[in-house]
Short mmCIF file of C-alpha atoms and ligand atoms in Angstrom, two decimals:
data_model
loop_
_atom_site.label_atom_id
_atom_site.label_comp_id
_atom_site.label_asym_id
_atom_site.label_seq_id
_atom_site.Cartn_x
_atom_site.Cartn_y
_atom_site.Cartn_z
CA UNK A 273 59.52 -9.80 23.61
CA UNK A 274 57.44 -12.44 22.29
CA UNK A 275 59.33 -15.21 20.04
CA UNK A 276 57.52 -16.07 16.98
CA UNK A 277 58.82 -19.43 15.64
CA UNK A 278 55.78 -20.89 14.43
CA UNK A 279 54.88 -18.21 11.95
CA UNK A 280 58.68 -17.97 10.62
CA UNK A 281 58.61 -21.47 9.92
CA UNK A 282 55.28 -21.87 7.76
CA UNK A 283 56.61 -18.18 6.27
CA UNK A 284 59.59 -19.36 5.26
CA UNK A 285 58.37 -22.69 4.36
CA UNK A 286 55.45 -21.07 2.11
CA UNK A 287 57.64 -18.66 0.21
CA UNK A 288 59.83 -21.85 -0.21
CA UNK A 289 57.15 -23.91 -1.84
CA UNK A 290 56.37 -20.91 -3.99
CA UNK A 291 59.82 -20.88 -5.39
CA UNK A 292 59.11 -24.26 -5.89
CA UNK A 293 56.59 -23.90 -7.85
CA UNK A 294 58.34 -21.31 -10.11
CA UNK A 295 55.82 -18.48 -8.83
CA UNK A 296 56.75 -14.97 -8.20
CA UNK A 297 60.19 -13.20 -7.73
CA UNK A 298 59.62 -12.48 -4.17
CA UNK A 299 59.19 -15.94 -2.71
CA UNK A 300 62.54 -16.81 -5.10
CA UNK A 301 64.47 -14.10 -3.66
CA UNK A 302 63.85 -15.48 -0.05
CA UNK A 303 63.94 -18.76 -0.87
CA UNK A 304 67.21 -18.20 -2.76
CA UNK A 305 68.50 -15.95 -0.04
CA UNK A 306 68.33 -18.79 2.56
CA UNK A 307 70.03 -21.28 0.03
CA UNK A 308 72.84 -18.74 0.55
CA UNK A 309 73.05 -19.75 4.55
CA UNK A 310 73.30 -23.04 4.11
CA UNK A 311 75.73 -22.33 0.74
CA UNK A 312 77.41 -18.42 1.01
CA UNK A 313 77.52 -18.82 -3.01
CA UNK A 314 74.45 -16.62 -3.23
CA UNK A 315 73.40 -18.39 -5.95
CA UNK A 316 70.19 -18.86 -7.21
CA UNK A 317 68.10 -21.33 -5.57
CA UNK A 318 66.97 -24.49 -7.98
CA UNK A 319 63.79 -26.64 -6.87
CA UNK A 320 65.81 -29.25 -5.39
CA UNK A 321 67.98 -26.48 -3.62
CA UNK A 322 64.18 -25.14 -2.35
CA UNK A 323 62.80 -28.26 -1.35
CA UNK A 324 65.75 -29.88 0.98
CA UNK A 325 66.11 -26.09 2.30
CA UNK A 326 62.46 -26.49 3.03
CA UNK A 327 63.68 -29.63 5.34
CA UNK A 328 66.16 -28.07 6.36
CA UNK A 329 63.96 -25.07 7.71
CA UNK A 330 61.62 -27.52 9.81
CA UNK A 331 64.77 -28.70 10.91
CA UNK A 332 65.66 -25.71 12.23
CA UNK A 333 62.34 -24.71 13.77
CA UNK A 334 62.21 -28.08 15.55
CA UNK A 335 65.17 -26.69 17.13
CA UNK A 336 63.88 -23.33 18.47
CA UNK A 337 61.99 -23.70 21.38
CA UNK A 338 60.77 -20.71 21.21
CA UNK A 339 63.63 -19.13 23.57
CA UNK A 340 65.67 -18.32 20.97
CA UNK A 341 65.46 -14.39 19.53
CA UNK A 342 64.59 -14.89 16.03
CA UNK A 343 66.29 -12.34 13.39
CA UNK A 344 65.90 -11.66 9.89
CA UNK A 345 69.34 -10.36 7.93
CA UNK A 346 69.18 -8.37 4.50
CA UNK A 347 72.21 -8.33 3.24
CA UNK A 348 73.78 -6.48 0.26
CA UNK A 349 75.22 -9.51 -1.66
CA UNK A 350 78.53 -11.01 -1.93
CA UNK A 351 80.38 -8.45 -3.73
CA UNK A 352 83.61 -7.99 -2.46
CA UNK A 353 86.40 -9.38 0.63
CA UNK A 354 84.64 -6.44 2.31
CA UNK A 355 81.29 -8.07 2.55
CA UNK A 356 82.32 -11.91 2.96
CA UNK A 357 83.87 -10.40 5.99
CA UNK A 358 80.58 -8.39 7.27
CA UNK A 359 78.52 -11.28 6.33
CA UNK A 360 80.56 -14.03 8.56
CA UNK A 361 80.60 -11.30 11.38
CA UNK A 362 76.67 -10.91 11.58
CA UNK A 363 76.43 -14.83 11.21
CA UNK A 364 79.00 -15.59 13.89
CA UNK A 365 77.62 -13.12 16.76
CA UNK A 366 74.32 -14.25 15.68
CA UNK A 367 74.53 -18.16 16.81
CA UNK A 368 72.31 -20.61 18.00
CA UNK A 369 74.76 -20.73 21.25
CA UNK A 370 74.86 -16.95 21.21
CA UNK A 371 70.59 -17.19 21.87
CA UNK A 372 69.69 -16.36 18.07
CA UNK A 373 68.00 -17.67 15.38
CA UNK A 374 69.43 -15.75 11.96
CA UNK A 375 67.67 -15.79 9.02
CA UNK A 376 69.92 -14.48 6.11
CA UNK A 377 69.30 -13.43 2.51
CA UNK A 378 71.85 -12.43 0.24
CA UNK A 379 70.46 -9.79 -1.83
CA UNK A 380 72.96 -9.86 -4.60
CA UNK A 381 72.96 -5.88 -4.74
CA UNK A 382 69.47 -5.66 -6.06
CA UNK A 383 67.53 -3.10 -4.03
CA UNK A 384 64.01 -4.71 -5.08
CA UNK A 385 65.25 -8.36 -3.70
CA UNK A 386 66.13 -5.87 -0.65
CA UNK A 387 62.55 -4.42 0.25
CA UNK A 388 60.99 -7.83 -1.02
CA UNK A 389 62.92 -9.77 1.94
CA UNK A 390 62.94 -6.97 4.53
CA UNK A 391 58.96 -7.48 3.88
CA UNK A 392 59.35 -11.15 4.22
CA UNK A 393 60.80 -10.32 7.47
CA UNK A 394 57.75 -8.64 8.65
CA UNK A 395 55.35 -11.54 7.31
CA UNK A 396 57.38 -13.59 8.79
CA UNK A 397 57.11 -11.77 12.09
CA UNK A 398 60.65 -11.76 13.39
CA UNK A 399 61.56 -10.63 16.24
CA UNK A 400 64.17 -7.89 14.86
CA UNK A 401 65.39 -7.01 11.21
CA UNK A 402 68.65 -6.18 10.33
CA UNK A 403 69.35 -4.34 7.17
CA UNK A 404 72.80 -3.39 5.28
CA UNK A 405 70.99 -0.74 2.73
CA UNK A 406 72.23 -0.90 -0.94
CA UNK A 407 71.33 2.02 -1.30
CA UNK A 408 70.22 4.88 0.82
CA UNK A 409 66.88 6.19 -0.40
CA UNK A 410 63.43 4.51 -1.01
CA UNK A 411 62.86 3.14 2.66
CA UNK A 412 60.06 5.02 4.42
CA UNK A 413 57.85 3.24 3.20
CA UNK A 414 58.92 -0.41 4.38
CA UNK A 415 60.40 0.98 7.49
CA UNK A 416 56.81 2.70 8.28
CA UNK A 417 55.56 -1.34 7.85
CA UNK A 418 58.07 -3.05 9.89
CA UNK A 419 56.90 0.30 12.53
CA UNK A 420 53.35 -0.76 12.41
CA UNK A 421 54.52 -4.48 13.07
CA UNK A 422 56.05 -3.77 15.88
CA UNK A 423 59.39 -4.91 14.69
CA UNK A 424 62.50 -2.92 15.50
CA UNK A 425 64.81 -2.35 12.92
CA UNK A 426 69.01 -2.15 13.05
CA UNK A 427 70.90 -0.72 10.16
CA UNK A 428 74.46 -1.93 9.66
CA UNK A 429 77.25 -0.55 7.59
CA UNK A 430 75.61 1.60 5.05
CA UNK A 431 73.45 4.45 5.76
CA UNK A 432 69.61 4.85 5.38
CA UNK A 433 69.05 9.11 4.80
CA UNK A 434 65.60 9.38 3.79
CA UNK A 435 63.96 7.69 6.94
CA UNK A 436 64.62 7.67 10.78
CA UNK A 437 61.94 5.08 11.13
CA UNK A 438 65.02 2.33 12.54
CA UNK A 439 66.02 1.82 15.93
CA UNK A 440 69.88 1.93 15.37
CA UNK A 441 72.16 2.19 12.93
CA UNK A 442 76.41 0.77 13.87
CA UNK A 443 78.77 1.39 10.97
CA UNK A 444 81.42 4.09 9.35
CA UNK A 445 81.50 7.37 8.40
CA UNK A 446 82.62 7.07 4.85
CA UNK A 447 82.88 10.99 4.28
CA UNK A 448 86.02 11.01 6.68
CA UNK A 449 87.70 7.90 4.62
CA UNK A 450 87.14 9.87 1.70
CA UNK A 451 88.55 13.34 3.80
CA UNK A 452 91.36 11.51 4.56
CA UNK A 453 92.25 10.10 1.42
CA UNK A 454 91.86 13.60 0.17
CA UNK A 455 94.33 14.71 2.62
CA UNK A 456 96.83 12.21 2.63
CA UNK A 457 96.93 12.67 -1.10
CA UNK A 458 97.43 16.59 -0.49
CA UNK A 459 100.58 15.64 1.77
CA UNK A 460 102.06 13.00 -0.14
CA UNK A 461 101.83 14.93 -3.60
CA UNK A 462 103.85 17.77 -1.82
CA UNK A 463 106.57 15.68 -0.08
CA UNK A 464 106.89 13.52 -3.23
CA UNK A 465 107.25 17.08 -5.52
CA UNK A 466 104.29 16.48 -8.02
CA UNK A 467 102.16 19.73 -8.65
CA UNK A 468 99.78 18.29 -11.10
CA UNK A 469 97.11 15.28 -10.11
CA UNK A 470 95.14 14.06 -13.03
CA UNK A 471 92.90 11.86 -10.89
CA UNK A 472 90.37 8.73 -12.15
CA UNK A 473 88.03 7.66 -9.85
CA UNK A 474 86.30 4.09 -10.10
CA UNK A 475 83.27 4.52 -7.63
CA UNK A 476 80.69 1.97 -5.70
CA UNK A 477 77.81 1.34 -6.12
CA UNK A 478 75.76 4.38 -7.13
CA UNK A 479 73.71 5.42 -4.83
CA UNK A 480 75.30 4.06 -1.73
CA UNK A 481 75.88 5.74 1.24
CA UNK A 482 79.52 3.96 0.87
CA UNK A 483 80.16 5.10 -3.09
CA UNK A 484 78.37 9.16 -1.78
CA UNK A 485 80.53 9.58 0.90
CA UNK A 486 83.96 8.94 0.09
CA UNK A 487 82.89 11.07 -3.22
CA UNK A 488 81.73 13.99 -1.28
CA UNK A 489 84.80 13.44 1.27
CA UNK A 490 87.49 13.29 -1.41
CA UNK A 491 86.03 16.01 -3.68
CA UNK A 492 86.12 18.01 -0.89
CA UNK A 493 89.73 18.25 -1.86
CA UNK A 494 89.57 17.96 -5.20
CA UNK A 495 87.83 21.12 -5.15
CA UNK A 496 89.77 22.77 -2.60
CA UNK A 497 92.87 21.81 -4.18
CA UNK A 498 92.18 22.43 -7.96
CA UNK A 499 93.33 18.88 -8.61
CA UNK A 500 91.94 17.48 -11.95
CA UNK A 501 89.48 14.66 -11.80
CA UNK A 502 89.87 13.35 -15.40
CA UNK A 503 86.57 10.63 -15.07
CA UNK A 504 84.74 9.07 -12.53
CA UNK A 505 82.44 5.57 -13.47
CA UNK A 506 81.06 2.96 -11.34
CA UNK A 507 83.56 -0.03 -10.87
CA UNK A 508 79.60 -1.50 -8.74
CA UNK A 509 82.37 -2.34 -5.60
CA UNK A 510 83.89 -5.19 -7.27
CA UNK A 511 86.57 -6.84 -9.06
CA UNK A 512 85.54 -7.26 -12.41
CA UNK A 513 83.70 -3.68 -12.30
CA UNK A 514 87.30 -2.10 -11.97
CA UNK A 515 89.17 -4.29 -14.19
CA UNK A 516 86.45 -3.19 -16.51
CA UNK A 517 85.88 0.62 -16.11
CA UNK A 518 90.62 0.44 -15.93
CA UNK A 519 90.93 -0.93 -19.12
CA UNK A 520 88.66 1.35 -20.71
CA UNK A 521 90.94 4.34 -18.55
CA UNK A 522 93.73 3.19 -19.70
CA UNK A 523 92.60 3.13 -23.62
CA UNK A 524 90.75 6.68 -22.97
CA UNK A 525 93.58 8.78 -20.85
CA UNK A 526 96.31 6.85 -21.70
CA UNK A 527 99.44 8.37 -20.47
CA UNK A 528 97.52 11.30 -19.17
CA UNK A 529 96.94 10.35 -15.45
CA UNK A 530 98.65 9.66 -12.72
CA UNK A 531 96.49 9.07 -9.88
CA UNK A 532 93.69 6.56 -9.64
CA UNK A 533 91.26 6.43 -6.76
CA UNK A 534 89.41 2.77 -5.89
CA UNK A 535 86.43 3.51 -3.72
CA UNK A 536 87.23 -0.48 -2.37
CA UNK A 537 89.94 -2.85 -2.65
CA UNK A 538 88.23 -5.29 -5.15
CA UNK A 539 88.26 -2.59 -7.52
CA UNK A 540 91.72 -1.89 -6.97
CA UNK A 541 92.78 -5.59 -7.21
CA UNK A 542 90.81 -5.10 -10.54
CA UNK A 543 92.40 -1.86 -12.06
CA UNK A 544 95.69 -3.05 -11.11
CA UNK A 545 95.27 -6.38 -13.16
CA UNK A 546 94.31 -3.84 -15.91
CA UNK A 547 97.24 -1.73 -15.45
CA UNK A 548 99.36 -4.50 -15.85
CA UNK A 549 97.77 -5.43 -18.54
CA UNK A 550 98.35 -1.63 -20.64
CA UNK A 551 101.84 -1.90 -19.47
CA UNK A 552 101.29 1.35 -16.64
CA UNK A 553 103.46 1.72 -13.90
CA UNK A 554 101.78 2.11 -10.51
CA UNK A 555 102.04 2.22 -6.39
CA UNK A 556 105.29 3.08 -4.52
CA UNK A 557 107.48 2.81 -7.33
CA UNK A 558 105.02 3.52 -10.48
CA UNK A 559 104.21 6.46 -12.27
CA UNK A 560 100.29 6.12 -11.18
CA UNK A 561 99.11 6.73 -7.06
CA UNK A 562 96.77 3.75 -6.04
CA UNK A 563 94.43 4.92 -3.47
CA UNK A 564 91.92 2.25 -1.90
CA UNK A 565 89.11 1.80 0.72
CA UNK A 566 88.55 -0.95 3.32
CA UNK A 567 92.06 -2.75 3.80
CA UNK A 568 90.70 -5.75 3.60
CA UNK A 569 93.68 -9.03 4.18
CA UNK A 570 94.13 -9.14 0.32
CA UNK A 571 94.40 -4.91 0.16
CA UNK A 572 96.84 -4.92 2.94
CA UNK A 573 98.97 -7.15 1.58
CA UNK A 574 99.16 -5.04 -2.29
CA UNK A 575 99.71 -2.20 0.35
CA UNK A 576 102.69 -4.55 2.06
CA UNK A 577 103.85 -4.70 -1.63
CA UNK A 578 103.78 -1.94 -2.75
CA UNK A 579 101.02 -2.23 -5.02
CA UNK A 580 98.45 0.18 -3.36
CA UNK A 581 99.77 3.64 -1.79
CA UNK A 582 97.28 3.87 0.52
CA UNK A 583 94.68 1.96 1.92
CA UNK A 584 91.67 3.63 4.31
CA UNK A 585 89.72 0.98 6.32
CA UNK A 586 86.12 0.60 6.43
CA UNK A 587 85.69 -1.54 9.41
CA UNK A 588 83.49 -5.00 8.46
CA UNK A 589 83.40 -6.62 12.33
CA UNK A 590 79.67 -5.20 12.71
CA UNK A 591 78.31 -8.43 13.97
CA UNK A 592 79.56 -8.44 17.96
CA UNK A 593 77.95 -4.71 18.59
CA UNK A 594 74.62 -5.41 16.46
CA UNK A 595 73.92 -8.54 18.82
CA UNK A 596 74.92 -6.71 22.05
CA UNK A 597 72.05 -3.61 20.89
CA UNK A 598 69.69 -6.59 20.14
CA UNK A 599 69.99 -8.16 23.35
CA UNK A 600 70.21 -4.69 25.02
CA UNK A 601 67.00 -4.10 22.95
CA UNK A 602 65.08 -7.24 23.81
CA UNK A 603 66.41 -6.88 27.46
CA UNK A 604 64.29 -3.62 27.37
CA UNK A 605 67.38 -1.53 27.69
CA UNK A 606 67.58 2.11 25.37
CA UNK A 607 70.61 1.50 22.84
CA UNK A 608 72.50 4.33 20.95
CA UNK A 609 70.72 5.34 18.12
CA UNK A 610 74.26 5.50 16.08
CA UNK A 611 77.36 4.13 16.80
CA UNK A 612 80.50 4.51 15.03
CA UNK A 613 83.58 1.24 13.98
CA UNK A 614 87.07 2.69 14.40
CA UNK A 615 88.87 3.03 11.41
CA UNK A 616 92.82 2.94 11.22
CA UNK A 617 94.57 4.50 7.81
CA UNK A 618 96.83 2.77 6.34
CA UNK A 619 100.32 3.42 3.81
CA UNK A 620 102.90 1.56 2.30
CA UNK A 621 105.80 4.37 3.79
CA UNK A 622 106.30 6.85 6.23
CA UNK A 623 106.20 9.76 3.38
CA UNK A 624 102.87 10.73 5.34
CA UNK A 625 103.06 10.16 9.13
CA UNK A 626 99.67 11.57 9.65
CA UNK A 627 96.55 13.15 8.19
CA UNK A 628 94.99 16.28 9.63
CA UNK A 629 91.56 17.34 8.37
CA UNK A 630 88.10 18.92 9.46
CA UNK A 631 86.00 15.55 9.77
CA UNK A 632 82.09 14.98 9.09
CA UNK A 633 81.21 16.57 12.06
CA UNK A 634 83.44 19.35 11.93
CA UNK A 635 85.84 18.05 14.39
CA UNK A 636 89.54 19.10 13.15
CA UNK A 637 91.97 16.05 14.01
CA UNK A 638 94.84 14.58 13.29
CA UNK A 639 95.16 11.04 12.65
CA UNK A 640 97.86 8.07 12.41
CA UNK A 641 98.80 6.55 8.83
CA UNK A 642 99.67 3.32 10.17
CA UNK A 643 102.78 1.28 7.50
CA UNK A 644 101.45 -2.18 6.71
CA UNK A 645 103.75 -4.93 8.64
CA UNK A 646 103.35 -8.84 7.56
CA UNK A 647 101.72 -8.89 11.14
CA UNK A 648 99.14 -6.19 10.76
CA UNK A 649 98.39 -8.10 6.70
CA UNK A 650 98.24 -11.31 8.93
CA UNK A 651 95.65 -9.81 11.63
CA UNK A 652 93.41 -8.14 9.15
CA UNK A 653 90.09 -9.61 8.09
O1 AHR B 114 79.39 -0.61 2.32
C1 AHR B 114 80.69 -1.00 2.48
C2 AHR B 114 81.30 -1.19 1.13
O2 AHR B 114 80.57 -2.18 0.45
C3 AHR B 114 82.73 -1.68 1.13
O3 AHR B 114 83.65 -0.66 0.96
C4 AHR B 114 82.74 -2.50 -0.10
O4 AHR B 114 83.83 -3.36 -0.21
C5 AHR B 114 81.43 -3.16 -0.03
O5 AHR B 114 81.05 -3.77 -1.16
#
C-alpha cells in the first residue's frame, strides 16, 4: 500500500493552525486529540499546546520516510483504568520500531469529536483507521467515506451494529460477561441461602455496545429468575458517575437492596466510596453483593479484599492483534473479520467454582471462576 506522509503532515499541521486560530470544533478536536499523545491528559489543547504540537508534527514527519505504515486511532476518551490500559496497548504495538506511525485522538466520549477525527483520518489519507466506537449506531455514513477512500477500517473493543462497512473488528463479547454475571449471581444467591435479590444497576455509557450487552446478558437472568431490578441509571463508565448515581441509591432505596451491579470497575470503586459513605455494608462480608466488569489491577485487588464479589474481565490488551491484522492487511493477506480476547471470571471465594450458561452464540459451557491471589492482582493490567 502506498504511504502517505506528506498529506498527513500538512493535514495535521492545517487543522493545527486552525485550532490556532480559534476556528471550528473539528480542527480543535484533532488538534486537541494529538496534544493527548504527546500528554495522555486528554485535555484540551491551548494555542501554545497547538503550535509546539505543530513542531512537533514536522518533527515527526521528518522522521517517516515514507516506509513507515501510517495509522490514525479514535479513541473513546480516558474514562476509566479500563481504557488507560487499551489506550497504552494500541500505542505500544503501534511503534515507530514496530514499522508504524500512530496518530491518536482522545475523543473524550463525545461521539461528534468521534466522526469529526475518523474524517480527519480520511483527509488526512492514512493508511488504516482504527476506531473504538462510543457508541454503536450512526456509522454508515463515515464508514461508506473512509470505503470510497480506499482506507480500511479496524474496530477495537466496542462494537459497530449498524454498518459492516469495516474490515475487522478484535474485542469481547460483553453479552456473555453480563450471562455470566447473571449466572454466577444465580449460584451464589442459592449456596449463600438468600431468596430475594433487590438488584441496582449503575450502567455505561448509553448506547454502547459495552453498557447494551452486559444489560441484555444479565437481564437475561433477571428475567428468567424473577429477581427484582429496583433502578438502573448511567454511572457514563466512570468513577465519579457511580459515586454519583450510589449516593442518590442509597438516599432513594435505602435499606431496601442488597445487590448492586457495576457495569465497570470505576463505577464500583465509585459506589463503594458512596456506600461507605451511607454507612452500607457490602462485598464478602456486607449485607450488599458487589458485582463488577473488567478486573482491571485496582478491581482485582477490592476483589482480593473483599470489597467486590465478583469481578468479570473485559480484556483491554487489543493493541498486539490489531497490528498483526494491519500488517497481515498491508502484507495483502485476508484477516478474520472478528476475533474474540479471552476473558477469565473472577471471585473473591470458592462459594461458586464455576458458571454454566447458554453463551451469545448459543454455545452452552461451563466456565472457571478464578479466586483473586496477590499474584494474579500483581499480573493484571
Ligand atoms: O468498552 C469497554 C468499556 O469501556 C470498559 O468496560 C470500561 O471500563 C470502558 O470505559
Amino acid at each position: 500500500m502506498k504511504r502517505k506522509l506528506l498529506a498527513i503532515g500538512l493535514g495535521a499541521l492545517m487543522a493545527i493552525s486552525m485550532a490556532a486560530c480559534g476556528s471550528g470544533s473539528s480542527a480543535t478536536s484533532t488538534a486537541a486529540s494529538s496534544a493527548a499523545t504527546a500528554d495522555d491528559t486528554g485535555s484540551v489543547v491551548t494555542d501554545t499546546d497547538a503550535q509546539s504540537l505543530a513542531q512537533s508534527i514536522k518533527e515527526d514527519a521528518g522522521t517517516n520516510d515514507g516506509s513507515l505504515i501510517t495509522v490514525g486511532f479514535s479513541q473513546v476518551g480516558h474514562e476509566s483504568d479500563w481504557r488507560t490500559a487499551s489506550t497504552n496497548s494500541v500505542k505500544e504495538a503501534f511503534s515507530k520500531d514496530n514499522g508504524f506511525d500512530l496518530q491518536f485522538v482522545d475523543c473524550d466520549n463525545n461521539s461528534e469529536t468521534q466522526l469529526q477525527s475518523v474524517r480527519n483520518f480520511i483527509q488526512q489519507q492514512v493508511d488504516y483507521i482504527i476506531i473504538d466506537p462510543i457508541v454503536s449506531t450512526g456509522w454508515d455514513t463515515v464508514l461508506t467515506e473512509a470505503q470510497d477512500a480506499d482506507i480500511p477500517v479496524i474496530v477495537i473493543d466496542r462494537t459497530i451494529d449498524d454498518s459492516d462497512k469495516y474490515t475487522a473488528w478484535i474485542g469481547t463479547d460483553t453479552k456473555n460477561e453480563g450471562l455470566a454475571a447473571g449466572a454466577w449471581l444465580k449460584d451464589y444467591a442459592k449456596a449463600k441461602g438468600i431468596s430475594d435479590l433487590n438488584i441496582l444497576v449503575i450502567s455505561g455509557t448509553t448506547g454502547s455496545s459495552a453498557q447494551i450487552g452486559r444489560t441484555e446478558g444479565f437481564d437475561q437472568y433477571v428475567k428468567s429468575e424473577g429477581w427484582n431490578k429496583l433502578d438502573e441509571q448511567t454511572g457514563d463508565f466512570t468513577q465519579d458517575g457511580g459515586q454519583q448515581v450510589m449516593e442518590s441509591y442509597c438516599k432513594s432505596y435505602a435499606g431496601k437492596f442488597n445487590v448492586v451491579v457495576c457495569q465497570n470497575d470505576n463505577e464500583a470503586f465509585g459506589a463503594i466510596d458512596a456506600m461507605k459513605a451511607a454507612g452500607v455494608s457490602y462485598g464478602a462480608d456486607g449485607d450488599v453483593i458487589v458485582i463488577s466488569f473488567d478486573a482491571c489491577k485496582a478491581g482485582l485487588q477490592m476483589v482480593l479484599d473483599g470489597d467486590i464479589n465478583a469481578d468479570f474481565q473485559c480484556n483491554p490488551l487489543q493493541g498486539p492483534d490489531c497490528a498483526k491484522i494491519v500488517k497481515a492487511l498491508d502484507a495483502g493477506q485476508d484477516v478474520e473479520k472478528e476475533t474474540f480476547m479471552a476473558e477469565p471470571w473472577y471471585a473473591h471465594d470458592d462459594t461458586v467454582k464455576s458458571v454454566s450458561y447458554t453463551n451469545n452464540a448459543g454455545k452452552d459451557v461451563t466456565e472457571d471462576m478464578i479466586v483473586v491471589t496477590q499474584d494474579i492482582v500483581d499480573a493484571g493490567y
